[in-house]
Tab-separated table of C-alpha atoms and ligand atoms in Angstrom:
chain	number	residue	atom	x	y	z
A	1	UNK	CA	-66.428	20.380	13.736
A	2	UNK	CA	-65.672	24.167	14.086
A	3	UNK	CA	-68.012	25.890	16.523
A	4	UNK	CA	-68.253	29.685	16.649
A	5	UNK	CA	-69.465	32.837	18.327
A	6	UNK	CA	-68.691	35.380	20.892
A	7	UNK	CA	-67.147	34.961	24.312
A	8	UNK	CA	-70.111	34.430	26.502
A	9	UNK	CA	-72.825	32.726	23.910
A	10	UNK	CA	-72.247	29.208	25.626
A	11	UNK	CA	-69.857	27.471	23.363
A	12	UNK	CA	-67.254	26.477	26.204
A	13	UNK	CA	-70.852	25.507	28.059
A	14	UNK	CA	-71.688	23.266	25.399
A	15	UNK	CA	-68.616	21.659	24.664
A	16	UNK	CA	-68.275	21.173	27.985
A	17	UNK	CA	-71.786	19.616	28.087
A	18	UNK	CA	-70.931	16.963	25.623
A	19	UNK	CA	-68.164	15.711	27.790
A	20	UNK	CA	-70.721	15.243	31.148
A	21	UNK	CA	-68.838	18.152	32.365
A	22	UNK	CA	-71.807	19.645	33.452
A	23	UNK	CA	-74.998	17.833	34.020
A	24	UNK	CA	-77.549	19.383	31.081
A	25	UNK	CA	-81.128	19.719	32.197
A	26	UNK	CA	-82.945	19.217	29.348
A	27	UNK	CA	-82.041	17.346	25.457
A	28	UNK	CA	-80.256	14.332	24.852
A	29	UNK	CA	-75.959	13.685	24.357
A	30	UNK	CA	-75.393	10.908	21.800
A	31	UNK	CA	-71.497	9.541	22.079
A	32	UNK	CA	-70.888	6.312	20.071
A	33	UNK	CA	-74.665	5.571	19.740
A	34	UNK	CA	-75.209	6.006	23.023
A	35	UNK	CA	-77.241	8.813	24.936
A	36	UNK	CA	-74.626	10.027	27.717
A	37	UNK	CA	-77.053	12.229	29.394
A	38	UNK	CA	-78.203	10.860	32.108
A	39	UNK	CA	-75.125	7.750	32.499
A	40	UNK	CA	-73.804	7.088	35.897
A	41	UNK	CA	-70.219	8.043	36.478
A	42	UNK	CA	-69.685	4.176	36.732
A	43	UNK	CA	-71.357	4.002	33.316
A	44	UNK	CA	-69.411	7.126	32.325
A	45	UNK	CA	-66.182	5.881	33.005
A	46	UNK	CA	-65.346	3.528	30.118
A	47	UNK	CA	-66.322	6.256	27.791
A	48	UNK	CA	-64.105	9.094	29.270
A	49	UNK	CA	-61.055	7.202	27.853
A	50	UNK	CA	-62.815	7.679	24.369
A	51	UNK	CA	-63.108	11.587	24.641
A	52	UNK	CA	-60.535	14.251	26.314
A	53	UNK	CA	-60.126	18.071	26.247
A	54	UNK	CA	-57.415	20.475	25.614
A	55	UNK	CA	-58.272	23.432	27.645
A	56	UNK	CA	-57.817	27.118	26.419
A	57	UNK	CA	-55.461	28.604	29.543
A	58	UNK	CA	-52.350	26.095	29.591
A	59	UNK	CA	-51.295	27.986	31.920
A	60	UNK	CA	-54.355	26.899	34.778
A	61	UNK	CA	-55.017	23.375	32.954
A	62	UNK	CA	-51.869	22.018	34.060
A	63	UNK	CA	-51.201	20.989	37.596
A	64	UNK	CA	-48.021	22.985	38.304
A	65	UNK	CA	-46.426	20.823	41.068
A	66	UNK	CA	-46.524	17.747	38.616
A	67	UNK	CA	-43.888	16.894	35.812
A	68	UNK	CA	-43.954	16.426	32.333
A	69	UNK	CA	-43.748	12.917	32.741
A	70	UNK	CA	-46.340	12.975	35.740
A	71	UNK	CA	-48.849	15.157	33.998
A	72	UNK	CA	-48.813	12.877	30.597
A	73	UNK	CA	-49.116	9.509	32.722
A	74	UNK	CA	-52.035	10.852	34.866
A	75	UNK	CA	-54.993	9.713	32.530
A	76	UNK	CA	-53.367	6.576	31.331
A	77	UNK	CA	-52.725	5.709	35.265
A	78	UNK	CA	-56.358	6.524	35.973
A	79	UNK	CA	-57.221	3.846	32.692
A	80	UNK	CA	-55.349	1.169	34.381
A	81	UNK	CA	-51.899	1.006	32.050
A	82	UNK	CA	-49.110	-0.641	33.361
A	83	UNK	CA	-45.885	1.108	34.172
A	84	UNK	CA	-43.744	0.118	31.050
A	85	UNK	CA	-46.372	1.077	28.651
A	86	UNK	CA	-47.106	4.672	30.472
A	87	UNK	CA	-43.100	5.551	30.218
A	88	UNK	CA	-42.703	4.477	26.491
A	89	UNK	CA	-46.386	6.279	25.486
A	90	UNK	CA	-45.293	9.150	26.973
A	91	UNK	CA	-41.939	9.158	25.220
A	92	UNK	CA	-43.795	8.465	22.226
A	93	UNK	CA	-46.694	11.134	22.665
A	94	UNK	CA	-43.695	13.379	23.778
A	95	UNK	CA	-41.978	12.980	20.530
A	96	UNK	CA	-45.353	13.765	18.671
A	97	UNK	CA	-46.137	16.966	19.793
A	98	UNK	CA	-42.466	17.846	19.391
A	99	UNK	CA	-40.663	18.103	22.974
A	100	UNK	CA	-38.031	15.893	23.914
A	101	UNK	CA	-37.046	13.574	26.706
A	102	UNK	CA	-34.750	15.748	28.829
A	103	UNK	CA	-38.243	17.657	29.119
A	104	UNK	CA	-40.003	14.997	30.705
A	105	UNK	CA	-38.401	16.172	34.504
A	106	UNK	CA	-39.774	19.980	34.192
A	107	UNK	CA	-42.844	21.734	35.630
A	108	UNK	CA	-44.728	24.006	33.724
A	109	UNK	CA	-43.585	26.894	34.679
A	110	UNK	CA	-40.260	25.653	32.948
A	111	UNK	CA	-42.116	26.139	29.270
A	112	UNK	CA	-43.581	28.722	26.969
A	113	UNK	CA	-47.138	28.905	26.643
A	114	UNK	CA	-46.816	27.282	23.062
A	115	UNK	CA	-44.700	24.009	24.672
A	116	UNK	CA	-47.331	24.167	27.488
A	117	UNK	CA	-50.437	23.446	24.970
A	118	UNK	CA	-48.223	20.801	23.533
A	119	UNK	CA	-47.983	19.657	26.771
A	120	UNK	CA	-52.079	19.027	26.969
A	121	UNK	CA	-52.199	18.026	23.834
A	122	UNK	CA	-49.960	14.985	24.526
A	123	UNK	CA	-51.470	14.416	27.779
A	124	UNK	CA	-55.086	14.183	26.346
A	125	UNK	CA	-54.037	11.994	23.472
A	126	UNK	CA	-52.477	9.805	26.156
A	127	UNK	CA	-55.233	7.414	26.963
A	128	UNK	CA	-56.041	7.169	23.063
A	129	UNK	CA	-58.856	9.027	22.466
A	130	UNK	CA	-61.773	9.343	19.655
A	131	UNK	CA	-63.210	12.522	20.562
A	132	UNK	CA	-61.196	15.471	21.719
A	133	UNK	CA	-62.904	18.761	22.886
A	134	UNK	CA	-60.334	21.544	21.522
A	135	UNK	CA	-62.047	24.643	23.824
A	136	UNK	CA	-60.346	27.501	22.044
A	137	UNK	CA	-56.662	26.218	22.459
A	138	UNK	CA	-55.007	29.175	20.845
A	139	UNK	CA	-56.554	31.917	22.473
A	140	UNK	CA	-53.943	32.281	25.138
A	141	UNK	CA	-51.293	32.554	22.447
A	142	UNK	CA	-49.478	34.571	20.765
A	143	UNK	CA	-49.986	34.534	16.950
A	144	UNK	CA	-46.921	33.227	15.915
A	145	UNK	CA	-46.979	29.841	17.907
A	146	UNK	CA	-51.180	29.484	17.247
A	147	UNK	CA	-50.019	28.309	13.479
A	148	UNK	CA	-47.587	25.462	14.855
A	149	UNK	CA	-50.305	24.366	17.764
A	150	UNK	CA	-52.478	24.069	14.639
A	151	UNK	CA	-50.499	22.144	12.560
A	152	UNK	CA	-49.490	19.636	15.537
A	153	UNK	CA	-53.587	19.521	15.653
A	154	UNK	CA	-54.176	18.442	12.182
A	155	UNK	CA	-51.217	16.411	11.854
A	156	UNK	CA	-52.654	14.238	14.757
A	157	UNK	CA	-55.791	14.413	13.306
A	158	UNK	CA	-54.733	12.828	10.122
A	159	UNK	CA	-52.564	10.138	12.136
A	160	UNK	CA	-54.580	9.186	14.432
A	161	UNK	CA	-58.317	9.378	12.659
A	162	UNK	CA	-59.320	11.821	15.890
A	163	UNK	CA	-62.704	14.118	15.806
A	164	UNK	CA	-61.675	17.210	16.800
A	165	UNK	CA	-64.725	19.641	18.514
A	166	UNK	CA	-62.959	22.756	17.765
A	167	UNK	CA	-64.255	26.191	19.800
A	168	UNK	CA	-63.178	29.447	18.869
A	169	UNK	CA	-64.047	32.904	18.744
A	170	UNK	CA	-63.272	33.868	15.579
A	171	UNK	CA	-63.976	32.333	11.904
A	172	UNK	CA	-60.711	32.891	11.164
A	173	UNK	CA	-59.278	30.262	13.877
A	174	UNK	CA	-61.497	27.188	12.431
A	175	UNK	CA	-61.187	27.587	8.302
A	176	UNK	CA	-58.202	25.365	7.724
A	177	UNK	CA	-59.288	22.741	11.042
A	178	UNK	CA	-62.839	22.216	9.973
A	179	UNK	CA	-65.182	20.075	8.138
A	180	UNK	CA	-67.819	21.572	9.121
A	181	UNK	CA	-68.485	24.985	10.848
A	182	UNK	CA	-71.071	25.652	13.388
A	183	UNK	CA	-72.101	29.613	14.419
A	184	UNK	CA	-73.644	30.179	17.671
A	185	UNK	CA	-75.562	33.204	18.922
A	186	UNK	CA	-76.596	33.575	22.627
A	187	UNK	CA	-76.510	29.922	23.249
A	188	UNK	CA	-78.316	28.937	19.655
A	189	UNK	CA	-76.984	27.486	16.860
A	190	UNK	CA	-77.766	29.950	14.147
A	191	UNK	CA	-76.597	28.547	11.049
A	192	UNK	CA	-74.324	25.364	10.159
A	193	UNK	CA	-72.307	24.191	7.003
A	194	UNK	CA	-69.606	22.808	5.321
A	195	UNK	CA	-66.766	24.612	6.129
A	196	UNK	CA	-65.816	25.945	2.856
A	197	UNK	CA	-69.554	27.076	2.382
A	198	UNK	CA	-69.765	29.135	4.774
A	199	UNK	CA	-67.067	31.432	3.877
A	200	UNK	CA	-68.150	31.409	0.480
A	201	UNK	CA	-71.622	31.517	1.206
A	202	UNK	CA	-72.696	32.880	4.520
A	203	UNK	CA	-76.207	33.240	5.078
A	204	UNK	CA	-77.140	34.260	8.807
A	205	UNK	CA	-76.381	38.058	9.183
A	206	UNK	CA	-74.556	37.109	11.896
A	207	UNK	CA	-72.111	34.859	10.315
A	208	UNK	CA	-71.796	37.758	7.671
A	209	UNK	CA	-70.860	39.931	10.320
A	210	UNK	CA	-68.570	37.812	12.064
A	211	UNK	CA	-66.658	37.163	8.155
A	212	UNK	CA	-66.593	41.013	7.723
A	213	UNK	CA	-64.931	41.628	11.258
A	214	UNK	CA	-61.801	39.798	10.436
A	215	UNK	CA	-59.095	41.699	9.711
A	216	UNK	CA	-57.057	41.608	5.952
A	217	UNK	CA	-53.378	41.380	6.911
A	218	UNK	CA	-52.638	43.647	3.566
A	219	UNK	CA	-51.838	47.692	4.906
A	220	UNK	CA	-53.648	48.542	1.000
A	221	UNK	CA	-56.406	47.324	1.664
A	222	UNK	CA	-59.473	49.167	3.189
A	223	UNK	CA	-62.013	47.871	5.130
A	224	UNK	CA	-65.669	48.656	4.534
A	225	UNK	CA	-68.093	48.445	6.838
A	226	UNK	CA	-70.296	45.777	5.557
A	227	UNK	CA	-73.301	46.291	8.164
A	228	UNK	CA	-71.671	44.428	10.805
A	229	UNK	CA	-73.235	44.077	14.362
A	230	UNK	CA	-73.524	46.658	16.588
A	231	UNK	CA	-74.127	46.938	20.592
A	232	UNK	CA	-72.906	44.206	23.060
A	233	UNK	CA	-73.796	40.219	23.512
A	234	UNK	CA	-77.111	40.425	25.496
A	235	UNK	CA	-77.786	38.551	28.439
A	236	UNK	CA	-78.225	34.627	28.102
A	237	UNK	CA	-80.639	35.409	30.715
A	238	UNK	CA	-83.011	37.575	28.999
A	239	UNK	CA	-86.190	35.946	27.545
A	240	UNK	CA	-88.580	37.428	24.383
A	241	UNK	CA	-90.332	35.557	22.270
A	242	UNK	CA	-88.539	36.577	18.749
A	243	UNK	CA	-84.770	36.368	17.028
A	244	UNK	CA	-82.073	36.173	19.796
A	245	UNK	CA	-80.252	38.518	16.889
A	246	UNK	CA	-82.956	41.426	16.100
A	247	UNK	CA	-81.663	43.957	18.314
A	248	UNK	CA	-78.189	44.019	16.496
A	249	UNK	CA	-79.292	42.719	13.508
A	250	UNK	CA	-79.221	45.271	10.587
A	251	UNK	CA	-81.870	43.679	8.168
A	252	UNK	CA	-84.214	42.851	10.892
A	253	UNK	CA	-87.975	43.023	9.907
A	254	UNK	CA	-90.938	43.392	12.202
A	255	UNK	CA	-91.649	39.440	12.131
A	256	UNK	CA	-88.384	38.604	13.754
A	257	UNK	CA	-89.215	40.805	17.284
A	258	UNK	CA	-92.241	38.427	17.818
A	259	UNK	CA	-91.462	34.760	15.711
A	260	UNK	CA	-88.250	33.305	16.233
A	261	UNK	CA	-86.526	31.452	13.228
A	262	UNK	CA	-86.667	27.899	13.323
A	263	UNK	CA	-83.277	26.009	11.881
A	264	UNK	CA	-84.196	25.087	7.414
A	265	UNK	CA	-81.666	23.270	4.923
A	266	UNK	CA	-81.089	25.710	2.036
A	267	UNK	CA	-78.466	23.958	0.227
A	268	UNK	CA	-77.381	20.581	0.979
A	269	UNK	CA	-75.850	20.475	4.546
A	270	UNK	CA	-75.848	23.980	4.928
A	271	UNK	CA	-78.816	25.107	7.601
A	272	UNK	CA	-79.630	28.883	9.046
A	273	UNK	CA	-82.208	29.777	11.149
A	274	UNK	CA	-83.756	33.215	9.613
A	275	UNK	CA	-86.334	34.813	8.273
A	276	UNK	CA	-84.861	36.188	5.680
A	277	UNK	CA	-84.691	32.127	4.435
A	278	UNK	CA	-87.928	31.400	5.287
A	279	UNK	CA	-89.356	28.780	2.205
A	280	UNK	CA	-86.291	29.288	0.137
B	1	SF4	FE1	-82.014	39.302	11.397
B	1	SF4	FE2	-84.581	38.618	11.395
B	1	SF4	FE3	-82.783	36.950	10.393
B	1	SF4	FE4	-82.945	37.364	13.032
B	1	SF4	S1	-84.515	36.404	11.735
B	1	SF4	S2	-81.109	37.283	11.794
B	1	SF4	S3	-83.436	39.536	13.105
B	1	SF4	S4	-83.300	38.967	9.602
């Protein structure tokens, strides 16, 4: 699952959520059939095994005074595996995400920021997850190594039948990852689809903007302007009773400053909340 939207609309916040992170005040987290919201730690523990994260910033996720080998080992020492089967995992895992043993003595400051992110990758795997938070692991790298961090991603996927909660910034991060693409706007989730749908067929004026805004890597040819958005993110903080989107939103009508949109299906799977959908 793709999720998408602008740095500050509470994506990180959300995925973060999901894992008991953070405590959420209000709503309910379902993991495995289970609500997770209000579990004990004790409760929580058996379930942590099941889901892991791979954090955007290798460069702060990783404890630097640990090793390769120390740093891979952690979670499966915390999950009670013996000795034996943490050193040949982490060979194993080490192998996967395409490193090699004379690598397992380094620290992190020994690696690019590409070979660190394979680094989290293989230590989050580790304990054999189900569920793996992805919080915008590419953002902190440069563009040639963010296609090989993405194709270690889906090739692990495939293997190893993982779920991948994928947070980015940009629509053009999730396309190729995705099942199924969620937008976000100011801590809302504004419209939803399969992932192929929603590039062909955005609906929110949001997503359309957010499609329009990525740039064509062809020097011939021009960008329009397509009505994107305009102005900054407002605050999370701010409160009125209508669209979280009509101050930016170029087709906004007087309805949306006072009602706000409630989430409809208008194809199969693929949900929006807008007026401009309203009965369709
Ligand atoms: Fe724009 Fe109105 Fe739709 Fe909000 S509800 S996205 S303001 S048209």
């Amino acid at each position: 699952y793709g999720l998408v939207g602008e740095s500050g609309c509470g994506k990180s916040t959300l995925g973060r959520s999901v894992l008991r992170l953070f405590d959420i005040t209000d709503g309910e987290i379902e993991f495995a059939g289970q609500d997770i919201a209000k579990m004990s730690d004790k409760q929580l523990k058996p379930l942590r095994r099941r889901m892991q994260a791979i954090f955007q910033d290798p460069y702060s996720s990783l404890n630097p005074g640990m090793t390769v080998a120390q740093l891979i080992a952690e979670p499966m020492k915390i999950h009670g595996y013996g000795k034996q089967q943490r050193e040949t995992r982490t060979l194993e895992l080490l192998e996967k995400v395409g490193l090699k043993a004379e690598h397992l003595n380094r620290f992190p400051h020994e690696f690019s920021g590409g070979q660190r992110q394979r680094i989290s990758i293989a230590r989050a795997l580790s304990v054999n997850p189900e569920f793996v938070l992805c919080d915008e692991p590419l953002s902190a790298l440069d563009v040639s190594v963010q296609a090989q961090v993405v194709n270690i991603l889906q090739d692990l996927q495939q293997a190893l039948g993982l779920t991948y909660l994928f947070i980015a910034h940009d629509l053009s991060m999730v396309r190729h990852i995705s099942d199924r693409i969620g937008v976000m706007y100011l801590g809302t989730l504004v419209e939803e689809a399969p992932a192929e749908t929603l590039y062909t067929e955005p609906a929110h004026p949001y997503t359309r903007a957010l499609l329009a805004s990525i740039p064509v890597a062809d020097p011939h040819v021009q960008m329009l302007d397509q009505g994107g958005i305009k102005g900054e993110l407002p605050s999370a903080m701010s409160d009125w009773p209508g669209c979280k989107f009509c101050n930016r939103c170029p087709r906004a009508m007087d309805k949306c400053q006072s009602q706000s949109p409630v989430m409809q299906e208008i194809s199969p799977g693929h949900r929006v909340a807008c007026w401009l959908f309203e009965n369709s």
